[in-house]
Short mmCIF file of C-alpha atoms and ligand atoms in Angstrom, two decimals:
data_model
loop_
_atom_site.label_atom_id
_atom_site.label_comp_id
_atom_site.label_asym_id
_atom_site.label_seq_id
_atom_site.Cartn_x
_atom_site.Cartn_y
_atom_site.Cartn_z
CA MET A 16 200.10 58.14 275.69
CA ASP A 17 203.02 60.03 274.71
CA HIS A 18 201.54 62.83 272.95
CA TYR A 19 198.46 64.85 273.53
CA PRO A 20 195.79 64.10 271.25
CA ALA A 21 194.69 67.19 268.77
CA GLY A 22 190.77 66.33 270.02
CA CYS A 23 191.32 67.08 273.40
CA ALA A 24 193.28 70.26 272.52
CA LEU A 25 190.32 71.41 270.26
CA ILE A 26 187.54 70.32 272.99
CA ARG A 27 189.47 72.59 275.49
CA ASP A 28 189.40 75.54 273.14
CA GLU A 29 185.49 74.82 272.65
CA HIS A 30 185.18 75.37 276.30
CA ARG A 31 187.67 78.35 276.78
CA THR A 32 185.22 80.08 274.15
CA LEU A 33 182.10 79.13 276.15
CA ALA A 34 183.85 80.40 279.17
CA ALA A 35 184.70 83.77 277.53
CA LEU A 36 180.86 84.21 276.80
CA LEU A 37 179.84 83.18 280.11
CA HIS A 38 182.35 85.26 281.48
CA ALA A 39 181.17 88.58 279.25
CA LEU A 40 177.51 87.04 280.04
CA ARG A 41 178.12 87.81 283.89
CA HIS A 42 180.36 90.78 283.83
CA LEU A 43 177.76 92.89 281.63
CA VAL A 44 174.89 91.34 284.79
CA ARG A 45 177.53 92.75 287.35
CA GLU A 46 177.55 96.11 285.65
CA LEU A 47 173.60 96.44 285.23
CA ARG A 48 173.04 95.46 288.73
CA GLY A 49 175.50 98.16 290.18
CA GLY A 50 173.84 100.55 287.62
CA HIS A 51 176.93 101.50 285.85
CA THR A 52 175.65 101.11 282.28
CA LYS A 53 172.46 100.85 280.80
CA ALA A 54 171.28 97.69 278.84
CA ASP A 55 172.70 96.95 275.59
CA PHE A 56 170.18 94.54 274.28
CA THR A 57 171.75 94.22 270.73
CA LEU A 58 174.85 92.78 273.02
CA LEU A 59 172.78 90.92 275.41
CA ARG A 60 170.85 89.00 272.56
CA ALA A 61 174.09 88.33 270.60
CA ILE A 62 175.84 86.98 273.52
CA VAL A 63 172.75 84.59 274.12
CA TYR A 64 172.29 83.45 270.84
CA TYR A 65 175.79 82.51 270.19
CA ILE A 66 175.74 80.66 273.66
CA ASP A 67 172.34 78.98 272.56
CA ALA A 68 173.70 78.03 268.63
CA TYR A 69 177.32 76.82 269.43
CA PRO A 70 176.86 74.45 272.33
CA GLU A 71 173.71 73.08 270.88
CA ARG A 72 174.83 72.81 267.35
CA MET A 73 178.38 71.94 267.28
CA HIS A 74 179.83 71.21 270.42
CA HIS A 75 177.50 68.91 272.32
CA PRO A 76 176.55 66.75 269.43
CA LYS A 77 180.63 66.21 268.58
CA GLU A 78 180.96 65.19 272.06
CA GLU A 79 178.13 62.73 272.28
CA LEU A 80 178.72 61.12 268.85
CA HIS A 81 182.40 60.70 268.95
CA LEU A 82 184.17 61.17 272.65
CA PHE A 83 181.51 59.75 274.68
CA THR A 84 180.80 56.92 272.18
CA ALA A 85 184.22 56.22 271.68
CA LEU A 86 184.75 56.25 275.55
CA GLU A 87 181.61 53.47 276.10
CA ARG A 88 183.34 51.04 273.45
CA ARG A 89 186.65 50.91 275.61
CA THR A 90 185.58 51.10 279.48
CA HIS A 91 182.45 51.31 281.66
CA GLU A 92 184.26 53.29 283.87
CA ALA A 93 183.06 56.51 282.43
CA ASP A 94 179.41 55.20 282.25
CA ALA A 95 178.11 57.36 285.41
CA ASP A 96 179.87 60.51 284.26
CA ILE A 97 178.52 60.26 280.69
CA ARG A 98 175.01 59.28 281.71
CA VAL A 99 175.23 62.53 283.86
CA LEU A 100 176.94 64.70 281.11
CA ARG A 101 174.30 63.27 278.45
CA ASN A 102 171.16 64.54 280.92
CA GLU A 103 173.20 67.81 280.99
CA HIS A 104 173.21 68.61 277.55
CA GLU A 105 169.35 68.32 277.48
CA ASN A 106 169.03 70.38 280.79
CA GLY A 107 171.01 73.16 279.19
CA ALA A 108 169.27 73.37 276.37
CA ARG A 109 166.45 73.95 278.50
CA LEU A 110 168.29 76.58 280.81
CA ILE A 111 169.54 78.34 277.96
CA ARG A 112 165.91 78.82 276.10
CA ASP A 113 164.69 79.86 279.81
CA LEU A 114 167.83 82.75 279.72
CA GLY A 115 166.72 83.70 276.36
CA HIS A 116 162.93 84.12 277.57
CA GLN A 117 164.16 86.15 280.42
CA LEU A 118 166.00 88.49 278.33
CA LEU A 119 163.23 89.07 276.27
CA ARG A 120 160.91 89.81 279.29
CA TYR A 121 163.87 92.09 280.95
CA GLU A 122 163.86 93.90 277.05
CA HIS A 123 160.05 94.28 277.24
CA GLU A 124 159.23 95.01 281.08
CA GLY A 125 162.52 96.55 281.95
CA ALA A 126 164.01 96.80 285.53
CA THR A 127 161.27 94.93 286.93
CA GLY A 128 162.67 91.58 284.69
CA PHE A 129 166.23 92.27 285.39
CA ALA A 130 166.48 90.23 288.89
CA MET A 131 164.94 86.99 286.70
CA PHE A 132 167.01 87.58 283.92
CA ALA A 133 170.34 87.82 286.26
CA ALA A 134 169.18 84.81 288.15
CA ALA A 135 168.96 82.68 284.59
CA VAL A 136 172.06 84.18 283.98
CA GLU A 137 173.74 82.67 287.13
CA ALA A 138 171.84 79.41 286.76
CA TYR A 139 173.23 78.98 283.19
CA ALA A 140 176.51 80.12 284.24
CA SER A 141 177.29 77.64 287.12
CA PHE A 142 175.34 74.82 285.60
CA TYR A 143 177.82 75.09 282.45
CA TYR A 144 181.07 75.84 284.41
CA GLN A 145 180.58 72.94 286.70
CA HIS A 146 179.53 70.93 283.41
CA MET A 147 182.84 71.62 281.51
CA GLU A 148 184.86 70.97 284.98
CA ARG A 149 183.26 67.29 284.84
CA GLU A 150 184.37 66.75 281.31
CA GLU A 151 188.16 67.89 281.80
CA ASN A 152 188.65 66.74 285.11
CA HIS A 153 186.63 62.98 284.70
CA ILE A 154 186.31 62.24 281.24
CA ILE A 155 189.17 63.79 279.09
CA PRO A 156 191.66 61.97 281.90
CA LEU A 157 189.92 58.42 281.26
CA ALA A 158 190.09 59.12 277.53
CA LEU A 159 193.63 59.63 277.46
CA ARG A 160 194.06 56.22 279.43
CA HIS A 161 191.57 54.34 277.55
CA LEU A 162 191.08 55.45 274.05
CA THR A 163 193.54 54.00 271.02
CA PRO A 164 195.48 55.89 268.15
CA GLU A 165 192.68 55.18 266.03
CA ASP A 166 189.85 56.31 268.62
CA TRP A 167 191.52 59.61 268.62
CA GLY A 168 192.35 59.80 265.10
CA ALA A 169 188.40 59.89 264.38
CA ILE A 170 187.89 62.10 267.50
CA ASP A 171 190.41 64.69 266.38
CA ALA A 172 188.75 64.73 262.66
CA ALA A 173 185.53 64.86 263.86
CA PHE A 174 186.56 67.86 266.14
CA ALA A 175 188.95 69.55 263.80
CA GLU A 176 185.97 69.48 260.89
CA ASN A 177 184.05 72.53 262.29
CA HIS A 178 186.40 73.42 265.38
CA ASP A 179 185.98 76.78 264.93
CA PRO A 180 182.64 77.72 265.29
CA LEU A 181 183.12 80.74 262.90
CA LYS A 182 183.38 78.43 260.18
CA GLY A 183 181.37 76.30 258.07
CA VAL A 184 177.41 77.09 256.70
CA ASP A 185 176.88 79.95 259.67
CA GLU A 186 180.23 81.27 258.90
CA LYS A 187 179.13 84.69 258.20
CA GLN A 188 176.58 85.19 260.70
CA PHE A 189 179.12 83.43 263.48
CA ARG A 190 181.58 85.86 262.53
CA ASP A 191 179.42 88.78 262.63
CA LEU A 192 178.15 88.10 265.87
CA PHE A 193 181.71 87.14 267.65
CA SER A 194 182.92 90.57 266.56
CA ARG A 195 180.00 92.40 267.90
CA ILE A 196 180.27 90.83 271.26
CA VAL A 197 184.22 91.77 271.18
CA ASN A 198 183.90 95.28 269.52
CA LEU A 199 180.98 96.17 271.99
CA ALA A 200 181.65 94.58 275.56
CA PRO A 201 183.93 96.67 277.96
CA ALA A 202 187.13 95.69 278.79
CA PRO A 203 188.52 93.37 279.88
CA ILE A 204 186.07 91.10 277.50
CA GLY A 205 186.15 93.33 274.37
CA VAL A 206 187.46 96.48 273.37
CA GLY A 207 184.38 98.53 273.33
CA ALA A 208 183.75 101.55 275.55
CA ALA A 209 184.35 100.70 279.72
CA SER A 210 180.69 101.86 280.35
CA ARG A 211 177.78 103.30 278.86
CA THR A 212 175.59 105.50 281.13
CA ALA A 213 171.91 106.41 280.32
FE1 FE2 B 315 179.25 68.81 277.35
FE1 FE2 B 316 182.08 70.19 276.45
#
């Protein structure tokens, strides 16, 4: 097709937001492991909450309802990947719950809980990077090849509707959280202090 559909750009935008959050989380874990900073549980909870609420409530349902179903209607070429991705959406929900649980343990048990929390962060981040790669490298190219302008019209509208996770019902809650993440996270993620030592 001769123009890049808005829905594609919006999906990639949402992936960039998620990747930034994962990057922030990994960065904080590295700082904590190196003993350069004291755990800021307000910030860690805000990031984990945001990651949990955003893919689960907004991103995955839109992908399944609009992009995957349209593609399944037009071709069987994507069936195997879509099966994997739908399973991963379910697994992702389990992994992020585990991450939240490990964060709680870390907060209550202190240093002894750190290793499990760090492992849960790594498990979720590497899982999710792979997931986004499969969507961007397999699904989007097939969608660009097989979907019609009418299909894209519906997808564009669905993704534009609440493309910005800071809009809609949870607008204030999400906006507060996001600015907290950006304000508290050290550079290069945010504008907070470079390190907060004990
Ligand atoms: Fe997905
Ligand atoms: Fe996605």
